[in-house]
Coordinates of C-alpha atoms in Angstrom, one line a residue:
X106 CA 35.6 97.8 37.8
X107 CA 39.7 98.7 38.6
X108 CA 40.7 99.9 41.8
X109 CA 40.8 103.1 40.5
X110 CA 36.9 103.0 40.1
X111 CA 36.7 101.5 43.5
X112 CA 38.5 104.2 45.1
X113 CA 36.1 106.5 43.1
X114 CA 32.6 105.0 44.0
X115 CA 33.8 104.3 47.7
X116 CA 33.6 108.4 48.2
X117 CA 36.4 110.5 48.7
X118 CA 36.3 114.0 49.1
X119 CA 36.5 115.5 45.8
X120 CA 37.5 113.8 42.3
X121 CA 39.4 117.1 41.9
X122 CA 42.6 115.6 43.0
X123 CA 42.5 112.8 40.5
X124 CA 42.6 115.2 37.9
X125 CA 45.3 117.1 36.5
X126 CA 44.5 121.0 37.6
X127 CA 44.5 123.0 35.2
X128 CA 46.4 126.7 34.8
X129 CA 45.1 129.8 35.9
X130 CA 44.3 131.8 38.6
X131 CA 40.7 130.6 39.1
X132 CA 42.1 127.1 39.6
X133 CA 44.9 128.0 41.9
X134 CA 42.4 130.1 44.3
X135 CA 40.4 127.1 44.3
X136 CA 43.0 124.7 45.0
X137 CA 43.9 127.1 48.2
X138 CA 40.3 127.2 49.1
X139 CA 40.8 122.8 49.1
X140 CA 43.7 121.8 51.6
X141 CA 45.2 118.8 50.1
X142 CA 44.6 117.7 53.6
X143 CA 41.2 117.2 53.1
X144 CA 41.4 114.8 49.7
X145 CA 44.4 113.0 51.2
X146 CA 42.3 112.1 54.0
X147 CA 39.1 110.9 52.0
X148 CA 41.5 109.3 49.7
X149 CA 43.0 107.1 52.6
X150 CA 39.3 106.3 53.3
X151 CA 39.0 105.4 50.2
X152 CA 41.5 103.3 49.8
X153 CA 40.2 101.8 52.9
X154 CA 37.0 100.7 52.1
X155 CA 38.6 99.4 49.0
X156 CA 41.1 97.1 50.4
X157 CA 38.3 95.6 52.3
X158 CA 38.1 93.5 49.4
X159 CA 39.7 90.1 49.1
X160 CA 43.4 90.2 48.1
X161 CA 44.6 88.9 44.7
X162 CA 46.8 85.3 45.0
X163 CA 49.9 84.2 43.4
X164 CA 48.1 84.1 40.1
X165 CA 46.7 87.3 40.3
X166 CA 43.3 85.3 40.3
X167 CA 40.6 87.5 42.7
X168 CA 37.9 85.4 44.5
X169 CA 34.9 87.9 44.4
X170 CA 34.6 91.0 42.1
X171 CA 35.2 94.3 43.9
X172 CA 32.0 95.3 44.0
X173 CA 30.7 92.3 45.5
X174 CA 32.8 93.1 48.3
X175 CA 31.7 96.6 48.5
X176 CA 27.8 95.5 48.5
X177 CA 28.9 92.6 51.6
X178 CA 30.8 95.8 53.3
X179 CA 27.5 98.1 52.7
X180 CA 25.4 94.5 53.9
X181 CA 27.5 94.8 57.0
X182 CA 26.6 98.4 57.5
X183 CA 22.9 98.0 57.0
X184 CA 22.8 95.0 59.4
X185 CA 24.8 97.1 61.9
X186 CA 22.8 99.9 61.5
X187 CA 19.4 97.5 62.0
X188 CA 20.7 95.5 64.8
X189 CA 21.4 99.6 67.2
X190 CA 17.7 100.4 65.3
X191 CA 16.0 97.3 66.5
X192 CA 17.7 97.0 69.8
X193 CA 17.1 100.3 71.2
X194 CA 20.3 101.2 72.4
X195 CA 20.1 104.6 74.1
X196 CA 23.7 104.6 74.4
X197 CA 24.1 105.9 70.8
X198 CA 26.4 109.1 71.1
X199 CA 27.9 111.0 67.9
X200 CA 30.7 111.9 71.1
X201 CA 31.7 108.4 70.6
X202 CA 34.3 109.2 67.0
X203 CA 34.2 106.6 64.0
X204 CA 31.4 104.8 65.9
X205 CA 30.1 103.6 62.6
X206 CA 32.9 102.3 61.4
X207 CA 34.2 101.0 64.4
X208 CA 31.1 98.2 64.3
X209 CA 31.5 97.7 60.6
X210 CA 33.3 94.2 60.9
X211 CA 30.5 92.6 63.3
X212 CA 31.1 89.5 64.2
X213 CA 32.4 88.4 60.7
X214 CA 36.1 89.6 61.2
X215 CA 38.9 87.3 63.0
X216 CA 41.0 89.4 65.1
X217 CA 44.0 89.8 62.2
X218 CA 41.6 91.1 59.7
X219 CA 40.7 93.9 62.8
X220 CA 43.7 94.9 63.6
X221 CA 44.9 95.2 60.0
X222 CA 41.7 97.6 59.7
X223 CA 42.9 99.5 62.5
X224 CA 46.3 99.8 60.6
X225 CA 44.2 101.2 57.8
X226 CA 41.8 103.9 60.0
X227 CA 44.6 105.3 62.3
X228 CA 45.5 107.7 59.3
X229 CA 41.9 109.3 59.4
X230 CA 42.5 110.1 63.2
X231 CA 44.8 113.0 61.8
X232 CA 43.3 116.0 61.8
X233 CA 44.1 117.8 58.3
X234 CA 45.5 121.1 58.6
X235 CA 44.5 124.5 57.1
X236 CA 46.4 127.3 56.6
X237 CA 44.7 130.7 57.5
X238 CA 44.1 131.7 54.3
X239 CA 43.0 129.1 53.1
X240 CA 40.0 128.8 56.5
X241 CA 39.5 132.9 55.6
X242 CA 38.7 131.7 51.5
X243 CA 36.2 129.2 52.7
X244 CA 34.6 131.0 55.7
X245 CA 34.3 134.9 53.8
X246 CA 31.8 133.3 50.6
X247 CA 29.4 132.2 53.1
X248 CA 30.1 134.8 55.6
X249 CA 29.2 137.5 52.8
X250 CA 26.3 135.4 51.4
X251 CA 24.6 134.8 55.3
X252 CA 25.2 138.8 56.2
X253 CA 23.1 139.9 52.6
X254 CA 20.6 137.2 53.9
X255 CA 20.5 139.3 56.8
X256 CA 20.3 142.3 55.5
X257 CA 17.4 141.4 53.7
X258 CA 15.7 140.5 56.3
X259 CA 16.5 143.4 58.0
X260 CA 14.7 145.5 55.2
X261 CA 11.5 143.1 55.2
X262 CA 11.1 144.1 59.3
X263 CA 11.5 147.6 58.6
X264 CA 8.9 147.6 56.2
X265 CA 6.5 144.6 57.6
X266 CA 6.7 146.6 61.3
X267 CA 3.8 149.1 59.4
X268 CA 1.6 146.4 58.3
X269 CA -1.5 146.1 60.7
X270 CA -0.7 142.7 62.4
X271 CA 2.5 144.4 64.1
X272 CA 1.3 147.5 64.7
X273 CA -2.2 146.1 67.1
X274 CA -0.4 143.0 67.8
X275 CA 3.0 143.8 68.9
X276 CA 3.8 140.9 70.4
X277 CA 5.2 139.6 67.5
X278 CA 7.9 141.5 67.8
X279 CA 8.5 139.4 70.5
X280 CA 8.7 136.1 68.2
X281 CA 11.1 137.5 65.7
X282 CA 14.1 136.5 67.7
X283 CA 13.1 133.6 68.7
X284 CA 11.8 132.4 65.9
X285 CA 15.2 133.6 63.8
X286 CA 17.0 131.8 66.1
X287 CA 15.8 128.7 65.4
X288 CA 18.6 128.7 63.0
X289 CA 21.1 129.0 65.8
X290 CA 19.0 126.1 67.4
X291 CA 17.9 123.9 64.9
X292 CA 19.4 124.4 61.7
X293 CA 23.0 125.8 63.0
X294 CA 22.9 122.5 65.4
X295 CA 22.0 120.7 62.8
X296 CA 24.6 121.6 60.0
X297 CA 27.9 120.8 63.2
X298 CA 26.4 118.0 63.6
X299 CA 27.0 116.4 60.0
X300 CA 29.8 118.3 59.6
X301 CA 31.7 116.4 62.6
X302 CA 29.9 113.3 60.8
X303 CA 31.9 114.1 57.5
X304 CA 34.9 114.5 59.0
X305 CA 35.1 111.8 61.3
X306 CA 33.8 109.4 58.4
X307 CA 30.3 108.5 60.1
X308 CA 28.8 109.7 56.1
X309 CA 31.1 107.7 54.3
X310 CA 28.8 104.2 54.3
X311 CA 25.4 105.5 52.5
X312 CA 23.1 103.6 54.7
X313 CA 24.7 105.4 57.9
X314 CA 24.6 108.6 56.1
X315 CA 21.2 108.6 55.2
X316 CA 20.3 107.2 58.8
X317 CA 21.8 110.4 60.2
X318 CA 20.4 112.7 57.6
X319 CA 16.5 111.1 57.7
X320 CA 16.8 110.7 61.7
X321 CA 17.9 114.0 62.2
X322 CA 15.3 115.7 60.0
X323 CA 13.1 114.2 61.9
X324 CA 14.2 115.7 65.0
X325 CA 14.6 118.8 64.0
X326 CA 10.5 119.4 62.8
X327 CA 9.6 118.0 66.3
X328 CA 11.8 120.1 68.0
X329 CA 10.7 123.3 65.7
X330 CA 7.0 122.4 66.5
X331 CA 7.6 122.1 69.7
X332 CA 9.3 125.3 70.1
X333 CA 7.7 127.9 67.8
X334 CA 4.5 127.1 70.3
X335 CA 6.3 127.4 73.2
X336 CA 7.5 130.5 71.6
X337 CA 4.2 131.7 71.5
X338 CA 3.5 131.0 74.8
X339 CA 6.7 133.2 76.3
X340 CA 5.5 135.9 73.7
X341 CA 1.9 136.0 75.4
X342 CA 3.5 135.7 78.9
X343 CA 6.0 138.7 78.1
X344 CA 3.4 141.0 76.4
X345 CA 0.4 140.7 79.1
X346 CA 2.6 141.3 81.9
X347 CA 3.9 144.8 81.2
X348 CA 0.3 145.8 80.3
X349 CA -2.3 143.8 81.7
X350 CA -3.9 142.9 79.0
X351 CA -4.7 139.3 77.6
X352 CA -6.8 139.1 74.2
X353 CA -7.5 135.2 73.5
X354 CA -7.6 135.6 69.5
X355 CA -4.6 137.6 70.0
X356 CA -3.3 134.8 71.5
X357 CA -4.1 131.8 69.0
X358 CA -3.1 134.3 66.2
X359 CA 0.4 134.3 67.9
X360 CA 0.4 130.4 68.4
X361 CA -0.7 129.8 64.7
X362 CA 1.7 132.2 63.3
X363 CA 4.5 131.0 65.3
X364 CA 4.4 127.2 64.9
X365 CA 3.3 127.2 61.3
X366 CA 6.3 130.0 60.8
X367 CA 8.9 127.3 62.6
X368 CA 7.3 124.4 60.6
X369 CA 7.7 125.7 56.8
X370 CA 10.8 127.2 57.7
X371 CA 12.7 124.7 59.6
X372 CA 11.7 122.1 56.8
X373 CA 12.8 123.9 54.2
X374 CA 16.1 124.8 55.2
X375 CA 16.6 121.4 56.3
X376 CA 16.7 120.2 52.7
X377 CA 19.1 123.1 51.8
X378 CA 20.9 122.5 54.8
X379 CA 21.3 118.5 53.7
X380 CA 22.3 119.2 50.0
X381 CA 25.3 121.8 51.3
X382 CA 26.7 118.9 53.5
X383 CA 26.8 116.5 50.9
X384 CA 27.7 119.2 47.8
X385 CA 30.8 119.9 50.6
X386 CA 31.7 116.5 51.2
X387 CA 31.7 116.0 47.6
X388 CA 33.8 119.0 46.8
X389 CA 36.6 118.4 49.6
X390 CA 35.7 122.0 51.4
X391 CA 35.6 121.3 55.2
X392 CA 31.6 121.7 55.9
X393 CA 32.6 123.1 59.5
X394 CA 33.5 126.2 57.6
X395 CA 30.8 126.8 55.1
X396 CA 27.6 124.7 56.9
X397 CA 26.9 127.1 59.5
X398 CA 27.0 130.1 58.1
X399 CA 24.8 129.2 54.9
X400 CA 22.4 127.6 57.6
X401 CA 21.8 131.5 58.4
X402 CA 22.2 132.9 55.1
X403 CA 18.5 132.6 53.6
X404 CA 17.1 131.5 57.4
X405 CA 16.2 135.1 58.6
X406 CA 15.1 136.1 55.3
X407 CA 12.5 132.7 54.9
X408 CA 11.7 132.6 58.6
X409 CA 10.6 136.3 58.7
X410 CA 8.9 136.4 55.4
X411 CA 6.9 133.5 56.5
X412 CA 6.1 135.0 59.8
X413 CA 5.0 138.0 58.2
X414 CA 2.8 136.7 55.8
X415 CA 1.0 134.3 57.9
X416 CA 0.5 136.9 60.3
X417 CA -0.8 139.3 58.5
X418 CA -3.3 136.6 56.5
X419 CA -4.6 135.2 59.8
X420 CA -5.4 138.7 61.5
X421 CA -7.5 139.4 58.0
X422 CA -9.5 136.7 59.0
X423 CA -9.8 137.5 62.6
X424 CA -13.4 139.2 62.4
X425 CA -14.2 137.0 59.2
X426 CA -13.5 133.7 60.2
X427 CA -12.1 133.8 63.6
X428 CA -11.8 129.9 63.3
X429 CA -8.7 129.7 61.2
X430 CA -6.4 130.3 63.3
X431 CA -7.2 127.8 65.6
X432 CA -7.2 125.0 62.5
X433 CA -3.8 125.8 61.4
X434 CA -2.6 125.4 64.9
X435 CA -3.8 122.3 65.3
X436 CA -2.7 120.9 62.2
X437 CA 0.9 121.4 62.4
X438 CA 0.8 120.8 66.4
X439 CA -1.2 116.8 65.2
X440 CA 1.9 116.3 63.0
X441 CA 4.4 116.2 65.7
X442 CA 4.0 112.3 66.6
X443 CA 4.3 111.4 63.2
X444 CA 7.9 112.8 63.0
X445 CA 8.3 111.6 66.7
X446 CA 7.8 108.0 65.2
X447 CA 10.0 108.6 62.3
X448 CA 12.9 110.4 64.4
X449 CA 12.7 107.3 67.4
X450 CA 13.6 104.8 64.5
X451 CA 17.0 106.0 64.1
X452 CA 19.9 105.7 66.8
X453 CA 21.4 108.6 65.6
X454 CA 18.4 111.1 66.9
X455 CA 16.5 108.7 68.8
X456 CA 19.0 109.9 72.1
X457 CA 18.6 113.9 71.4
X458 CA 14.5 112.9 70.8
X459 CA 14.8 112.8 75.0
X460 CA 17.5 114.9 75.8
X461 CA 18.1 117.2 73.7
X462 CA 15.5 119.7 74.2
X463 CA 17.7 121.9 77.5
X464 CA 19.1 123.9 75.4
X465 CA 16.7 124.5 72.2
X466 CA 14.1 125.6 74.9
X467 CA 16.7 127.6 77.3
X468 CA 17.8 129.2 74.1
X469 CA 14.0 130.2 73.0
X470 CA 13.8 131.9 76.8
X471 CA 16.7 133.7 76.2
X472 CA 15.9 134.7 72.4
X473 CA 12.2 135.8 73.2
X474 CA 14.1 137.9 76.1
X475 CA 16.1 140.0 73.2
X476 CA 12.4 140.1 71.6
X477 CA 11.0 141.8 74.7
X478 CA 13.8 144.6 74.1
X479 CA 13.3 144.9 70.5
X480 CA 9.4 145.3 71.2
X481 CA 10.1 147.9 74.1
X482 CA 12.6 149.8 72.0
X483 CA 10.5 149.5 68.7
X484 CA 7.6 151.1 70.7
X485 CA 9.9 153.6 71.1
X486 CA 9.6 156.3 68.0
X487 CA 12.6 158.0 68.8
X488 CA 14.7 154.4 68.5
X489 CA 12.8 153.3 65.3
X490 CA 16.0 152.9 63.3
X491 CA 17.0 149.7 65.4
X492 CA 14.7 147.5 63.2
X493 CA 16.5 147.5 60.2
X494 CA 19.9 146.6 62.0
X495 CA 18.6 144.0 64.6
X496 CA 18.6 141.1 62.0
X497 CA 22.2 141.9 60.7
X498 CA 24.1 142.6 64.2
X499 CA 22.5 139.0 65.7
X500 CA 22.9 137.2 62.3
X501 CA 26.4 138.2 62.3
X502 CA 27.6 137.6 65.7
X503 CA 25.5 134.4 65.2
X504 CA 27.0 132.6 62.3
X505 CA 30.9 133.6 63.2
X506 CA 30.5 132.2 66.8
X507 CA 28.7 129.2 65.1
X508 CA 31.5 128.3 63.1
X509 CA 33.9 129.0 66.1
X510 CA 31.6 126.3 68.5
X511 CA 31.6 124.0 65.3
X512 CA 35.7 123.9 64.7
X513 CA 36.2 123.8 68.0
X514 CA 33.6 120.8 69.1
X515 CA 35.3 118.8 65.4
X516 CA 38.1 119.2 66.8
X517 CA 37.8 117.4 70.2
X518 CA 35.9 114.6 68.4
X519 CA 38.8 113.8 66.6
X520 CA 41.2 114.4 69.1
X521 CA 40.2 113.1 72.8
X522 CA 37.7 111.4 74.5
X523 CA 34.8 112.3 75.6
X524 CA 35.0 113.9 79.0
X525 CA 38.9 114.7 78.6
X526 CA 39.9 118.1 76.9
X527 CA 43.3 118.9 75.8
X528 CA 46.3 119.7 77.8
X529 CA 45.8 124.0 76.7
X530 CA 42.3 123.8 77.7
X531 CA 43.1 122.8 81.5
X532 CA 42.5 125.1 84.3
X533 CA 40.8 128.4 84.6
X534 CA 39.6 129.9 81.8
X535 CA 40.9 133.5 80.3
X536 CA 40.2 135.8 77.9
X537 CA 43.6 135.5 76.3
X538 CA 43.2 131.6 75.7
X539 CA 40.8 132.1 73.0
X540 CA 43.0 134.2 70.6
X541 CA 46.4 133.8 71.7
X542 CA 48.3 130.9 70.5
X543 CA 49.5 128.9 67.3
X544 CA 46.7 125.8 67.3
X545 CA 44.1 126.1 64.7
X546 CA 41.0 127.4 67.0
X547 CA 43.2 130.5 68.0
X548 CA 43.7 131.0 64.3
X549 CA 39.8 130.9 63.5
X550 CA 39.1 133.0 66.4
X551 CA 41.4 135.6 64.9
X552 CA 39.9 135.2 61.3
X553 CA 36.5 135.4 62.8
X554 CA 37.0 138.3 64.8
X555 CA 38.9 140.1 61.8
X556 CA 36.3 139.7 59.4
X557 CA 33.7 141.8 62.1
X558 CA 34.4 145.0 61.1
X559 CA 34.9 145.2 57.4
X560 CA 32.1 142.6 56.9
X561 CA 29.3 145.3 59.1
X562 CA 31.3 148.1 57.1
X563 CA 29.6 146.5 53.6
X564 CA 26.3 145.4 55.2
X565 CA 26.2 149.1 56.6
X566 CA 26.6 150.4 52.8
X567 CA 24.5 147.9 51.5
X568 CA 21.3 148.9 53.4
X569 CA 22.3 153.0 52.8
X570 CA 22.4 152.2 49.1
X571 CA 18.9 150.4 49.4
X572 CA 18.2 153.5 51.5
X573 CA 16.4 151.3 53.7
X574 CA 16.2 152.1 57.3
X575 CA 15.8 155.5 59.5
X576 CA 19.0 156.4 60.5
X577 CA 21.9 158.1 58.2
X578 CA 25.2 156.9 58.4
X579 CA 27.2 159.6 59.9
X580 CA 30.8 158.5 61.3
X581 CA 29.9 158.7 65.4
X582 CA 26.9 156.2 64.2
X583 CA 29.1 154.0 62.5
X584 CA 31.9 154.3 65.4
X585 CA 28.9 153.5 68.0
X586 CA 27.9 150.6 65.9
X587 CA 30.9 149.1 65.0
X588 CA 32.1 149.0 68.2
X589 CA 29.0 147.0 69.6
X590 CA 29.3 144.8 67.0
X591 CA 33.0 144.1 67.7
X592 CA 32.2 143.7 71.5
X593 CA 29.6 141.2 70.7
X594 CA 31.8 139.1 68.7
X595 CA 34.5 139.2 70.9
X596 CA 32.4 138.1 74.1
X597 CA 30.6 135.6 72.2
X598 CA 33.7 133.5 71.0
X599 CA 35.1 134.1 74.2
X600 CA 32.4 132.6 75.8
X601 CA 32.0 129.7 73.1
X602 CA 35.6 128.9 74.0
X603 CA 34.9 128.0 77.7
X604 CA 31.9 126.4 77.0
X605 CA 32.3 124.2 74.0
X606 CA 35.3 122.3 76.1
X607 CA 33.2 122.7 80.0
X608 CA 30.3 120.5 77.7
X609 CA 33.2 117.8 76.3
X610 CA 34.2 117.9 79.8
X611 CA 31.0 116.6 81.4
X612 CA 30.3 114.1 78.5
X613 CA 27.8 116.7 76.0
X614 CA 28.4 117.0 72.7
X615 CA 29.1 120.5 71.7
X616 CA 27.5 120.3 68.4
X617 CA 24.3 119.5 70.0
X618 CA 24.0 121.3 72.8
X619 CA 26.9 124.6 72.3
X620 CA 25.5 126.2 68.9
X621 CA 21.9 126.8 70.7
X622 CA 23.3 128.5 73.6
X623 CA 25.5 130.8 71.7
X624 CA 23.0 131.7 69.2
X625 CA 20.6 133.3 71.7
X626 CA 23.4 135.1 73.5
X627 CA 24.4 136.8 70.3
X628 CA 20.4 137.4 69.6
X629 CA 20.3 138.9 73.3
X630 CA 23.8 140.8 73.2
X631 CA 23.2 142.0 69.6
X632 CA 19.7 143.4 70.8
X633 CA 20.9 144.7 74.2
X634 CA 24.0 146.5 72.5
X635 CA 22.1 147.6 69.7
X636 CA 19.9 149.5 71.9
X637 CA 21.8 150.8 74.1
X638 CA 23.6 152.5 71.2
X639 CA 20.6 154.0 70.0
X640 CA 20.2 154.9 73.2
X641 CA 23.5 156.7 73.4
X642 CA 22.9 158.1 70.3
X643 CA 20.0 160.2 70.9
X644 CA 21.1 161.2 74.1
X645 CA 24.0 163.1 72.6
X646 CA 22.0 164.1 69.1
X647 CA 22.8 162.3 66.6
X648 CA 19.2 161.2 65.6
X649 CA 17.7 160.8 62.4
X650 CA 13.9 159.1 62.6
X651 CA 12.9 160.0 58.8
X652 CA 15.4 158.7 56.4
X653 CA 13.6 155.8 54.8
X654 CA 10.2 157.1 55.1

């Protein structure tokens, strides 16, 4: 094997800049869409890993083979990755940048062969730079493909809301937030965190890749087990209050639906979730741009097809065999320790296994909060339109704030410690902070706030062509709307620049603990907005209750 085939298996980016491009348009968007930033950076990584090797002497005579070195490097690695596994060391933090790497030597370097690794890694601290166009190319593909997702989704609640299972249980009405926003919690979190391992180089050694990827699958079915049933629980809290009423089958119908619903789902946009990191990595697009977005864009449309079906198969069997629903529960609820076990094993989940429930369970409070509007509003049959637009407002404002709290947290990982923020993000905070300036987080909060309105403007024509919904698109609608949708946006990245750095400041990583947070605002703001502008709406008579019927 040459060096040149060393370079190649040791990973870099993309084997796209070893090539010669070719001519043509199609190339030349691509090669905007791919900083040479990006392949520069995984090539000095490369390069890295394969200068670990032995130098050549006089003679040109090499001790070991390359790849002997590389297998002793990736020994290293394992043993490294054993020693944090077997020892238990809670300290593990994915705040703590090029952690892996920075334990790859051991004991089994002298101090010159450490510093001249240093020499090597200090070029990876640089953060590669991205021109606006080039962030607005990679962020629109999966910005369009996660709004159709929601769209769809969209036009399954409008028609599931007549089946029989929402109309005599309408507490689930209650779940669809919360439940969609597992995305924001769980797969959203999920998809910044391996994105900040990418770019940092924590997936560059395959055994610390896969320890992240298996570890945090792990997590991520506890965590969605244990929250689709508290779910559940909020959703029976919310809807006996108002009413008074308390049905016990209603109840375990709820608690199947939900945890089952957050089981399937969560695992299978896990895998998808795993294979765009990697295809990303492997492409030289920065995941921070693309993960989070294609988190969301099948999410809302798997998650609430699942709910719905479920639901409406267990309330068949309600007078039947009431029994069922109680047996599924349990099932997926008895699976939890066994992915408890599995998550505890690896250092990179076995710290978030403890503490990282705050915000996945504050966010399902605040989610199942929007649900309790959606419910009120959908009882409402003058304000039936909302349905078909809940899914596509929240999505949105979602998945751009998402990729704001993502840059943003990828950012400070490469660039400070944890606990110290940047010099511009000292002092109070202000509106005018978040999109004023020349760094590159003021330049994706401008992209992202840009791409609001024309990106509702096609999901708007997209459900009139489908001539889904109950409400006709006359101008003071789509004024009314757009400007909700705006003023969602707007507040959410706002609000995800103040908190992304006030959690760096007090030692949290963002990527773990931001994304959640946001997510249910923009599920609670998206739902509050969008009703009041029904609200509005048929207060001064523009109303139109038939139109997909």
């Amino acid at each position: 094997m040459n060096g040149d085939e060393t370079l190649g298996a040791a990973g870099g980016w993309s084997s796209l800049s070893l090539k010669p491009v070719p001519t043509g348009w199609i190339p030349s968007l691509f090669q905007t869409m791919v900083p040479t930033g990006y392949t520069k950076l995984q090539e000095e990584r490369g390069l890295a890993m394969a200068d670990l090797g032995p130098k050549p002497d006089g003679n040109g005579y090499r001790p070991d083979p390359p790849h002997l070195e590389v297998r002793r490097h990736s020994d290293r690695v394992a043993r490294t990755s054993v020693s944090l596994s077997d020892g238990g060391d809670v300290r593990y933090s994915e705040t703590e940048p090029m952690l892996p790497e920075g334990t790859l030597s051991g004991e089994e370097g002298d101090a010159e062969e450490k510093e001249e690794e240093e020499s090597q890694r200090t070029p990876t601290r640089n953060m590669p730079k991205e021109s606006p166009l080039a962030m607005a190319l990679q962020i629109v593909v999966p910005f369009l493909l996660a709004g159709f997702g929601t769209v769809s989704a969209g036009m399954v609640l409008d028609i599931v809301q007549h089946w029989d299972a929402f109309k005599y249980i309408t507490e689930i009405f209650i779940l669809v937030p919360a439940l969609l926003g597992l995305k924001g919690n769980l797969e959203m979190t999920l998809a910044s965190r391996l994105s900040t391992a990418v770019n940092v180089g924590k997936m560059d050694s395959p055994i610390e890749k896969w320890n992240l990827i298996i570890g945090n699958l792990a997590l991520k079915q506890v965590q969605a087990t244990v929250v689709g049933f508290l779910a559940a629980v909020a959703a029976v809290v919310l809807g006996w209050i108002p009413e008074g009423k308390f049905q016990m089958s209603h109840a375990v119908l709820l608690c199947s639906a939900s945890v089952a619903t957050a089981f399937i789902a969560s695992m299978l946009q896990g895998f998808i979730m795993v294979g765009v990191i990697v295809g990303s990595k492997k492409t030289g697009i920065n995941p921070d741009n693309v993960a989070t977005p294609i988190a969301a864009s099948f999410g809302d449309l798997i998650t609430l097809a699942i709910l719905a079906w479920i639901s409406q198969g267990l309330y068949n069997c309600l007078d039947s065999h009431p029994y069922v629903s109680s047996l599924v529960c349990a099932f997926f609820l008895s699976l939890t320790p066994v992915w408890m076990v599995i998550s505890s094993k690896h250092p990179a989940s076995r710290t978030l296994l403890y503490s990282g429930w705050e915000p996945v369970i504050t966010a399902m409070v605040i989610s199942s909060i929007g649900g309790l509007i959606l419910d009120k509003t959908v009882s409402d049959p003058n304000l039936a339109g909302i349905v078909v637009y809940t899914p596509v407002i929240n999505g949105i404002g979602g998945n751009l704030v998402a990729i704001q709290s993502s840059r943003i947290s990828t950012h400070l990982h490469f660039h400070s410690a944890p606990g110290e923020v940047p010099e511009e993000a000292k002092g109070c905070y202000y509106p005018c902070r978040t999109f004023y300036g020349t760094g590159a987080n003021h330049r994706s909060a401008q992209v992202l706030l840009l791409l609001v309105l024309p990106g509702h403007l096609i999901f708007l024509y997209t459900i009139h062509l489908m001539k889904s919904g109950h409400t006709t698109l006359t101008p003071i609608f789509m004024t009314v709307y757009l400007a909700a949708a705006l003023l969602q946006v707007f507040l959410l990245l706002c609000i995800a620049d103040w908190m992304v750095y006030s959690m760096w400041r007090s030692g949290k990583d963002p990527d773990s603990f931001s994304i959640p947070y946001l997510t249910a605002l923009g599920d609670l703001l998206g739902t509050a907005l969008l009703a009041l502008s029904f609200q509005f709406l048929w207060y001064i008579g523009d109303q139109d209750s038939d139109v997909g019927d």
